[in-house]
Amino acid sequence: MEAEEAAKNEEIEPKVEAIAFSGKLTGSFEDIASKLATLPFLSVKQQKDELIIARVESRNIHKRPFLFYIVSIRDSGMTVTYSIAPDTSERIRRLTIIKNMASILSIIAGQFLIDQVKFFQYVDSAIDDAINGLSQDYSVLFNRYDYLLAEYREQRRLNSELSVANRNLTLQATQLSEENKKLRAELDKLQIYSDEALMSIVQGWIETHNSSIDLDEFSQAYKVSIPRVEQILDKMVSLGYLELKG
């Protein structure tokens, strides 16, 4: 099967078309070649009374050019020869070639002047042909594409804003987490004594301080909050460990 497929592919040849435009060489082939030398994908070669500009876009399995275009510039005009791959749109291929021609002409504008009337007529015809070749389904598809593109850009903008907001929330959450750890650590320190241990400490304090307790002094001495000391004192009174003096 693979051999049959390879043999079938070998037989496929692209369609070749050519279009000629009148024009005028206002510079030299050397100057044109020099200007186009900035485009590494182009091959430029002078042959007698013409300059050949070629680009091979793809090759077949035998390394022969498959998709290509060749621009031949002479004193009085230009010829463009190009290939069209089978099972592809000839209209779209013509538009691609026009785009490439326009790029080359813009670079050599001071060296070669093309017959603008015929060139623009050809461009107009190619574009009109491409537009007329679009079915209603394609038109709907393109409209849908434009709508989806606008939606995508809007969603991308919102996503960017949400990403910024999410980063800010993450930072805030990190800060709150750190603060929470500090508060928990402080709380753990404040609750270092059990109620029973703290009651014993309070009892000992009272016995050594003339049956009295200074909350501020006791709190600082044992690193226990005043509210907790008051809570323990109330508990000791309720359990009968202490008596309130009238």
PDB file of C-alpha atoms in Angstrom:
ATOM      1  CA  MET A   1       0.000   0.000   0.000  1.00  0.00           C
ATOM      2  CA  GLU A   2       2.797   2.432   0.868  1.00  0.00           C
ATOM      3  CA  ALA A   3       4.518   1.744  -2.455  1.00  0.00           C
ATOM      4  CA  GLU A   4       1.275   2.412  -4.339  1.00  0.00           C
ATOM      5  CA  GLU A   5       0.740   5.661  -2.434  1.00  0.00           C
ATOM      6  CA  ALA A   6       4.301   6.782  -3.145  1.00  0.00           C
ATOM      7  CA  ALA A   7       3.880   5.991  -6.835  1.00  0.00           C
ATOM      8  CA  LYS A   8       0.623   7.929  -6.898  1.00  0.00           C
ATOM      9  CA  ASN A   9       2.279  10.960  -5.311  1.00  0.00           C
ATOM     10  CA  GLU A  10       5.080  10.798  -7.853  1.00  0.00           C
ATOM     11  CA  GLU A  11       2.578  11.352 -10.648  1.00  0.00           C
ATOM     12  CA  ILE A  12       1.091  14.497  -9.100  1.00  0.00           C
ATOM     13  CA  GLU A  13       2.284  17.629 -10.846  1.00  0.00           C
ATOM     14  CA  PRO A  14       1.258  21.193 -10.047  1.00  0.00           C
ATOM     15  CA  LYS A  15      -0.550  23.377 -12.537  1.00  0.00           C
ATOM     16  CA  VAL A  16       1.573  26.213 -13.922  1.00  0.00           C
ATOM     17  CA  GLU A  17       0.259  29.638 -14.944  1.00  0.00           C
ATOM     18  CA  ALA A  18       1.961  32.779 -16.230  1.00  0.00           C
ATOM     19  CA  ILE A  19       1.005  36.437 -16.475  1.00  0.00           C
ATOM     20  CA  ALA A  20       2.901  39.175 -18.327  1.00  0.00           C
ATOM     21  CA  PHE A  21       2.970  42.898 -17.557  1.00  0.00           C
ATOM     22  CA  SER A  22       4.504  45.666 -19.585  1.00  0.00           C
ATOM     23  CA  GLY A  23       6.881  47.976 -17.800  1.00  0.00           C
ATOM     24  CA  LYS A  24      10.129  49.882 -17.972  1.00  0.00           C
ATOM     25  CA  LEU A  25      13.564  49.212 -16.562  1.00  0.00           C
ATOM     26  CA  THR A  26      14.684  52.530 -15.027  1.00  0.00           C
ATOM     27  CA  GLY A  27      17.747  51.191 -13.226  1.00  0.00           C
ATOM     28  CA  SER A  28      20.090  48.298 -13.728  1.00  0.00           C
ATOM     29  CA  PHE A  29      19.857  44.577 -13.137  1.00  0.00           C
ATOM     30  CA  GLU A  30      22.806  44.886 -10.762  1.00  0.00           C
ATOM     31  CA  ASP A  31      20.950  47.419  -8.590  1.00  0.00           C
ATOM     32  CA  ILE A  32      17.823  45.266  -8.541  1.00  0.00           C
ATOM     33  CA  ALA A  33      19.843  42.188  -7.579  1.00  0.00           C
ATOM     34  CA  SER A  34      21.536  44.175  -4.830  1.00  0.00           C
ATOM     35  CA  LYS A  35      18.220  45.334  -3.357  1.00  0.00           C
ATOM     36  CA  LEU A  36      16.689  41.850  -3.463  1.00  0.00           C
ATOM     37  CA  ALA A  37      19.746  40.367  -1.788  1.00  0.00           C
ATOM     38  CA  THR A  38      18.150  41.424   1.511  1.00  0.00           C
ATOM     39  CA  LEU A  39      15.540  38.674   0.990  1.00  0.00           C
ATOM     40  CA  PRO A  40      17.393  35.386   1.619  1.00  0.00           C
ATOM     41  CA  PHE A  41      14.524  33.195   0.390  1.00  0.00           C
ATOM     42  CA  LEU A  42      14.823  34.614  -3.152  1.00  0.00           C
ATOM     43  CA  SER A  43      17.228  33.381  -5.795  1.00  0.00           C
ATOM     44  CA  VAL A  44      18.376  36.115  -8.210  1.00  0.00           C
ATOM     45  CA  LYS A  45      20.236  35.395 -11.449  1.00  0.00           C
ATOM     46  CA  GLN A  46      21.004  37.497 -14.530  1.00  0.00           C
ATOM     47  CA  GLN A  47      20.696  35.865 -17.954  1.00  0.00           C
ATOM     48  CA  LYS A  48      21.639  37.986 -20.960  1.00  0.00           C
ATOM     49  CA  ASP A  49      18.861  40.555 -21.301  1.00  0.00           C
ATOM     50  CA  GLU A  50      16.729  39.509 -18.318  1.00  0.00           C
ATOM     51  CA  LEU A  51      16.904  39.122 -14.554  1.00  0.00           C
ATOM     52  CA  ILE A  52      15.405  35.950 -13.079  1.00  0.00           C
ATOM     53  CA  ILE A  53      13.979  36.120  -9.545  1.00  0.00           C
ATOM     54  CA  ALA A  54      12.789  32.788  -8.178  1.00  0.00           C
ATOM     55  CA  ARG A  55      11.494  31.290  -4.994  1.00  0.00           C
ATOM     56  CA  VAL A  56      10.973  27.588  -4.363  1.00  0.00           C
ATOM     57  CA  GLU A  57       8.330  27.227  -1.666  1.00  0.00           C
ATOM     58  CA  SER A  58       8.294  23.418  -1.574  1.00  0.00           C
ATOM     59  CA  ARG A  59       9.740  20.389  -3.375  1.00  0.00           C
ATOM     60  CA  ASN A  60       8.443  16.942  -4.244  1.00  0.00           C
ATOM     61  CA  ILE A  61       9.947  13.637  -3.089  1.00  0.00           C
ATOM     62  CA  HIS A  62      12.499  13.889  -5.907  1.00  0.00           C
ATOM     63  CA  LYS A  63      13.641  17.299  -4.606  1.00  0.00           C
ATOM     64  CA  ARG A  64      12.256  19.010  -7.688  1.00  0.00           C
ATOM     65  CA  PRO A  65      10.430  22.341  -7.242  1.00  0.00           C
ATOM     66  CA  PHE A  66       6.723  21.788  -6.576  1.00  0.00           C
ATOM     67  CA  LEU A  67       5.350  25.114  -5.351  1.00  0.00           C
ATOM     68  CA  PHE A  68       7.302  28.026  -6.800  1.00  0.00           C
ATOM     69  CA  TYR A  69       7.111  31.370  -8.567  1.00  0.00           C
ATOM     70  CA  ILE A  70       9.530  32.923 -11.051  1.00  0.00           C
ATOM     71  CA  VAL A  71       9.671  36.624 -11.899  1.00  0.00           C
ATOM     72  CA  SER A  72      11.459  37.533 -15.112  1.00  0.00           C
ATOM     73  CA  ILE A  73      12.325  41.229 -15.554  1.00  0.00           C
ATOM     74  CA  ARG A  74      13.305  42.649 -18.928  1.00  0.00           C
ATOM     75  CA  ASP A  75      13.807  46.155 -20.280  1.00  0.00           C
ATOM     76  CA  SER A  76      10.189  46.363 -21.381  1.00  0.00           C
ATOM     77  CA  GLY A  77       8.246  44.252 -18.946  1.00  0.00           C
ATOM     78  CA  MET A  78       7.827  41.517 -16.409  1.00  0.00           C
ATOM     79  CA  THR A  79       6.570  37.938 -16.564  1.00  0.00           C
ATOM     80  CA  VAL A  80       5.448  35.982 -13.526  1.00  0.00           C
ATOM     81  CA  THR A  81       5.261  32.190 -13.738  1.00  0.00           C
ATOM     82  CA  TYR A  82       3.910  30.256 -10.782  1.00  0.00           C
ATOM     83  CA  SER A  83       2.663  26.806  -9.846  1.00  0.00           C
ATOM     84  CA  ILE A  84      -0.638  25.841  -8.234  1.00  0.00           C
ATOM     85  CA  ALA A  85      -0.848  22.697  -6.140  1.00  0.00           C
ATOM     86  CA  PRO A  86      -3.623  20.206  -7.005  1.00  0.00           C
ATOM     87  CA  ASP A  87      -6.672  20.215  -4.742  1.00  0.00           C
ATOM     88  CA  THR A  88      -5.978  23.795  -3.640  1.00  0.00           C
ATOM     89  CA  SER A  89      -7.757  27.055  -4.449  1.00  0.00           C
ATOM     90  CA  GLU A  90      -6.449  28.669  -7.626  1.00  0.00           C
ATOM     91  CA  ARG A  91      -8.063  31.965  -6.563  1.00  0.00           C
ATOM     92  CA  ILE A  92      -6.227  32.040  -3.245  1.00  0.00           C
ATOM     93  CA  ARG A  93      -2.965  31.072  -4.944  1.00  0.00           C
ATOM     94  CA  ARG A  94      -3.287  34.016  -7.372  1.00  0.00           C
ATOM     95  CA  LEU A  95      -3.824  36.381  -4.435  1.00  0.00           C
ATOM     96  CA  THR A  96      -0.719  34.983  -2.758  1.00  0.00           C
ATOM     97  CA  ILE A  97       1.313  35.574  -5.908  1.00  0.00           C
ATOM     98  CA  ILE A  98      -0.014  39.148  -6.154  1.00  0.00           C
ATOM     99  CA  LYS A  99       1.082  39.741  -2.568  1.00  0.00           C
ATOM    100  CA  ASN A 100       4.583  38.445  -3.361  1.00  0.00           C
ATOM    101  CA  MET A 101       4.736  40.561  -6.523  1.00  0.00           C
ATOM    102  CA  ALA A 102       3.730  43.669  -4.600  1.00  0.00           C
ATOM    103  CA  SER A 103       6.484  42.976  -2.065  1.00  0.00           C
ATOM    104  CA  ILE A 104       9.129  42.677  -4.792  1.00  0.00           C
ATOM    105  CA  LEU A 105       7.858  45.730  -6.691  1.00  0.00           C
ATOM    106  CA  SER A 106       7.954  47.851  -3.541  1.00  0.00           C
ATOM    107  CA  ILE A 107      11.626  46.979  -3.053  1.00  0.00           C
ATOM    108  CA  ILE A 108      12.681  47.693  -6.661  1.00  0.00           C
ATOM    109  CA  ALA A 109      10.366  50.677  -7.196  1.00  0.00           C
ATOM    110  CA  GLY A 110      13.234  52.952  -8.158  1.00  0.00           C
ATOM    111  CA  GLN A 111      14.692  50.460 -10.620  1.00  0.00           C
ATOM    112  CA  PHE A 112      11.639  49.092 -12.448  1.00  0.00           C
ATOM    113  CA  LEU A 113       8.236  50.630 -13.189  1.00  0.00           C
ATOM    114  CA  ILE A 114       5.398  48.252 -13.955  1.00  0.00           C
ATOM    115  CA  ASP A 115       2.404  49.202 -16.095  1.00  0.00           C
ATOM    116  CA  GLN A 116       0.172  50.167 -13.184  1.00  0.00           C
ATOM    117  CA  VAL A 117      -3.031  50.144 -15.215  1.00  0.00           C
ATOM    118  CA  LYS A 118      -2.713  46.517 -16.238  1.00  0.00           C
ATOM    119  CA  PHE A 119      -1.317  45.481 -12.849  1.00  0.00           C
ATOM    120  CA  PHE A 120      -4.199  47.063 -10.924  1.00  0.00           C
ATOM    121  CA  GLN A 121      -6.708  45.613 -13.376  1.00  0.00           C
ATOM    122  CA  TYR A 122      -5.230  42.182 -12.736  1.00  0.00           C
ATOM    123  CA  VAL A 123      -5.339  42.730  -8.982  1.00  0.00           C
ATOM    124  CA  ASP A 124      -8.962  43.895  -9.188  1.00  0.00           C
ATOM    125  CA  SER A 125      -9.914  40.882 -11.302  1.00  0.00           C
ATOM    126  CA  ALA A 126      -8.172  38.418  -8.966  1.00  0.00           C
ATOM    127  CA  ILE A 127      -9.811  39.883  -5.866  1.00  0.00           C
ATOM    128  CA  ASP A 128     -13.225  40.005  -7.532  1.00  0.00           C
ATOM    129  CA  ASP A 129     -12.816  36.398  -8.650  1.00  0.00           C
ATOM    130  CA  ALA A 130     -11.882  35.340  -5.111  1.00  0.00           C
ATOM    131  CA  ILE A 131     -14.855  37.161  -3.585  1.00  0.00           C
ATOM    132  CA  ASN A 132     -17.298  35.720  -6.104  1.00  0.00           C
ATOM    133  CA  GLY A 133     -15.889  32.286  -5.410  1.00  0.00           C
ATOM    134  CA  LEU A 134     -16.948  32.497  -1.797  1.00  0.00           C
ATOM    135  CA  SER A 135     -20.206  30.728  -1.146  1.00  0.00           C
ATOM    136  CA  GLN A 136     -22.803  32.002   1.291  1.00  0.00           C
ATOM    137  CA  ASP A 137     -21.528  29.408   3.728  1.00  0.00           C
ATOM    138  CA  TYR A 138     -18.072  30.935   3.559  1.00  0.00           C
ATOM    139  CA  SER A 139     -19.487  34.413   4.092  1.00  0.00           C
ATOM    140  CA  VAL A 140     -21.356  33.239   7.165  1.00  0.00           C
ATOM    141  CA  LEU A 141     -18.225  31.472   8.355  1.00  0.00           C
ATOM    142  CA  PHE A 142     -16.112  34.613   7.961  1.00  0.00           C
ATOM    143  CA  ASN A 143     -18.691  36.706   9.795  1.00  0.00           C
ATOM    144  CA  ARG A 144     -18.759  34.119  12.553  1.00  0.00           C
ATOM    145  CA  TYR A 145     -14.970  34.174  12.653  1.00  0.00           C
ATOM    146  CA  ASP A 146     -14.925  37.956  13.069  1.00  0.00           C
ATOM    147  CA  TYR A 147     -17.475  37.687  15.872  1.00  0.00           C
ATOM    148  CA  LEU A 148     -15.531  34.925  17.624  1.00  0.00           C
ATOM    149  CA  LEU A 149     -12.287  36.855  17.202  1.00  0.00           C
ATOM    150  CA  ALA A 150     -13.832  39.888  18.906  1.00  0.00           C
ATOM    151  CA  GLU A 151     -15.175  37.613  21.648  1.00  0.00           C
ATOM    152  CA  TYR A 152     -11.768  36.007  22.063  1.00  0.00           C
ATOM    153  CA  ARG A 153     -10.041  39.358  22.401  1.00  0.00           C
ATOM    154  CA  GLU A 154     -12.605  40.497  24.984  1.00  0.00           C
ATOM    155  CA  GLN A 155     -12.235  37.256  26.946  1.00  0.00           C
ATOM    156  CA  ARG A 156      -8.478  37.595  26.768  1.00  0.00           C
ATOM    157  CA  ARG A 157      -8.713  41.130  28.156  1.00  0.00           C
ATOM    158  CA  LEU A 158     -10.992  39.991  30.985  1.00  0.00           C
ATOM    159  CA  ASN A 159      -8.722  37.047  31.703  1.00  0.00           C
ATOM    160  CA  SER A 160      -5.771  39.399  31.956  1.00  0.00           C
ATOM    161  CA  GLU A 161      -7.646  41.608  34.421  1.00  0.00           C
ATOM    162  CA  LEU A 162      -8.758  38.573  36.436  1.00  0.00           C
ATOM    163  CA  SER A 163      -5.193  37.290  36.501  1.00  0.00           C
ATOM    164  CA  VAL A 164      -4.020  40.575  37.981  1.00  0.00           C
ATOM    165  CA  ALA A 165      -6.855  40.526  40.519  1.00  0.00           C
ATOM    166  CA  ASN A 166      -6.061  36.903  41.367  1.00  0.00           C
ATOM    167  CA  ARG A 167      -2.407  37.749  41.962  1.00  0.00           C
ATOM    168  CA  ASN A 168      -3.442  40.581  44.277  1.00  0.00           C
ATOM    169  CA  LEU A 169      -5.794  38.281  46.181  1.00  0.00           C
ATOM    170  CA  THR A 170      -3.054  35.680  46.456  1.00  0.00           C
ATOM    171  CA  LEU A 171      -0.706  38.264  47.943  1.00  0.00           C
ATOM    172  CA  GLN A 172      -3.397  39.403  50.368  1.00  0.00           C
ATOM    173  CA  ALA A 173      -4.157  35.799  51.329  1.00  0.00           C
ATOM    174  CA  THR A 174      -0.453  35.176  51.951  1.00  0.00           C
ATOM    175  CA  GLN A 175      -0.222  38.255  54.138  1.00  0.00           C
ATOM    176  CA  LEU A 176      -3.337  37.251  56.100  1.00  0.00           C
ATOM    177  CA  SER A 177      -1.958  33.734  56.512  1.00  0.00           C
ATOM    178  CA  GLU A 178       1.258  35.105  57.967  1.00  0.00           C
ATOM    179  CA  GLU A 179      -0.666  37.398  60.299  1.00  0.00           C
ATOM    180  CA  ASN A 180      -2.845  34.473  61.351  1.00  0.00           C
ATOM    181  CA  LYS A 181       0.250  32.399  62.165  1.00  0.00           C
ATOM    182  CA  LYS A 182       1.616  35.213  64.311  1.00  0.00           C
ATOM    183  CA  LEU A 183      -1.705  35.624  66.131  1.00  0.00           C
ATOM    184  CA  ARG A 184      -1.969  31.872  66.665  1.00  0.00           C
ATOM    185  CA  ALA A 185       1.560  31.800  68.038  1.00  0.00           C
ATOM    186  CA  GLU A 186       0.705  34.616  70.426  1.00  0.00           C
ATOM    187  CA  LEU A 187      -2.494  32.831  71.428  1.00  0.00           C
ATOM    188  CA  ASP A 188      -0.558  29.647  72.095  1.00  0.00           C
ATOM    189  CA  LYS A 189       1.777  31.604  74.324  1.00  0.00           C
ATOM    190  CA  LEU A 190      -1.174  33.107  76.178  1.00  0.00           C
ATOM    191  CA  GLN A 191      -2.666  29.647  76.705  1.00  0.00           C
ATOM    192  CA  ILE A 192       0.568  28.034  77.814  1.00  0.00           C
ATOM    193  CA  TYR A 193      -0.946  27.268  81.239  1.00  0.00           C
ATOM    194  CA  SER A 194      -3.901  24.985  81.795  1.00  0.00           C
ATOM    195  CA  ASP A 195      -6.698  26.260  84.028  1.00  0.00           C
ATOM    196  CA  GLU A 196      -5.571  24.003  86.876  1.00  0.00           C
ATOM    197  CA  ALA A 197      -1.938  25.123  86.572  1.00  0.00           C
ATOM    198  CA  LEU A 198      -2.924  28.748  86.370  1.00  0.00           C
ATOM    199  CA  MET A 199      -5.204  28.445  89.413  1.00  0.00           C
ATOM    200  CA  SER A 200      -2.310  26.959  91.388  1.00  0.00           C
ATOM    201  CA  ILE A 201      -0.059  29.829  90.300  1.00  0.00           C
ATOM    202  CA  VAL A 202      -2.690  32.397  91.268  1.00  0.00           C
ATOM    203  CA  GLN A 203      -3.185  30.713  94.612  1.00  0.00           C
ATOM    204  CA  GLY A 204       0.534  30.823  95.304  1.00  0.00           C
ATOM    205  CA  TRP A 205       0.714  34.464  94.237  1.00  0.00           C
ATOM    206  CA  ILE A 206      -2.108  35.479  96.540  1.00  0.00           C
ATOM    207  CA  GLU A 207      -0.550  33.645  99.483  1.00  0.00           C
ATOM    208  CA  THR A 208       2.759  35.458  98.983  1.00  0.00           C
ATOM    209  CA  HIS A 209       1.233  38.883  98.329  1.00  0.00           C
ATOM    210  CA  ASN A 210      -0.873  39.434 101.413  1.00  0.00           C
ATOM    211  CA  SER A 211      -3.995  37.813  99.981  1.00  0.00           C
ATOM    212  CA  SER A 212      -4.093  40.205  97.019  1.00  0.00           C
ATOM    213  CA  ILE A 213      -3.272  40.135  93.341  1.00  0.00           C
ATOM    214  CA  ASP A 214      -2.269  42.970  91.018  1.00  0.00           C
ATOM    215  CA  LEU A 215      -3.572  41.942  87.624  1.00  0.00           C
ATOM    216  CA  ASP A 216      -1.076  44.018  85.615  1.00  0.00           C
ATOM    217  CA  GLU A 217       1.892  42.771  87.602  1.00  0.00           C
ATOM    218  CA  PHE A 218       0.739  39.145  87.520  1.00  0.00           C
ATOM    219  CA  SER A 219      -0.001  39.325  83.779  1.00  0.00           C
ATOM    220  CA  GLN A 220       3.469  40.659  82.993  1.00  0.00           C
ATOM    221  CA  ALA A 221       5.183  38.198  85.308  1.00  0.00           C
ATOM    222  CA  TYR A 222       3.571  35.056  83.818  1.00  0.00           C
ATOM    223  CA  LYS A 223       2.815  36.337  80.293  1.00  0.00           C
ATOM    224  CA  VAL A 224      -0.898  35.701  80.735  1.00  0.00           C
ATOM    225  CA  SER A 225      -3.531  38.102  79.471  1.00  0.00           C
ATOM    226  CA  ILE A 226      -5.512  40.040  82.042  1.00  0.00           C
ATOM    227  CA  PRO A 227      -8.874  38.740  80.730  1.00  0.00           C
ATOM    228  CA  ARG A 228      -7.699  35.174  81.298  1.00  0.00           C
ATOM    229  CA  VAL A 229      -6.491  35.982  84.805  1.00  0.00           C
ATOM    230  CA  GLU A 230      -9.898  37.495  85.572  1.00  0.00           C
ATOM    231  CA  GLN A 231     -11.547  34.384  84.126  1.00  0.00           C
ATOM    232  CA  ILE A 232      -9.454  32.155  86.380  1.00  0.00           C
ATOM    233  CA  LEU A 233     -10.212  34.309  89.413  1.00  0.00           C
ATOM    234  CA  ASP A 234     -13.951  34.022  88.716  1.00  0.00           C
ATOM    235  CA  LYS A 235     -13.580  30.273  88.361  1.00  0.00           C
ATOM    236  CA  MET A 236     -11.667  30.028  91.639  1.00  0.00           C
ATOM    237  CA  VAL A 237     -14.371  32.010  93.413  1.00  0.00           C
ATOM    238  CA  SER A 238     -17.122  29.852  91.966  1.00  0.00           C
ATOM    239  CA  LEU A 239     -15.247  26.712  93.073  1.00  0.00           C
ATOM    240  CA  GLY A 240     -14.725  28.117  96.563  1.00  0.00           C
ATOM    241  CA  TYR A 241     -10.945  28.404  96.300  1.00  0.00           C
ATOM    242  CA  LEU A 242     -11.198  32.163  96.923  1.00  0.00           C
ATOM    243  CA  GLU A 243     -13.483  34.404  98.874  1.00  0.00           C
ATOM    244  CA  LEU A 244     -14.347  37.908  97.839  1.00  0.00           C
ATOM    245  CA  LYS A 245     -13.678  40.531 100.505  1.00  0.00           C
ATOM    246  CA  GLY A 246     -16.566  42.912 101.173  1.00  0.00           C
TER     247      GLY A 246
END
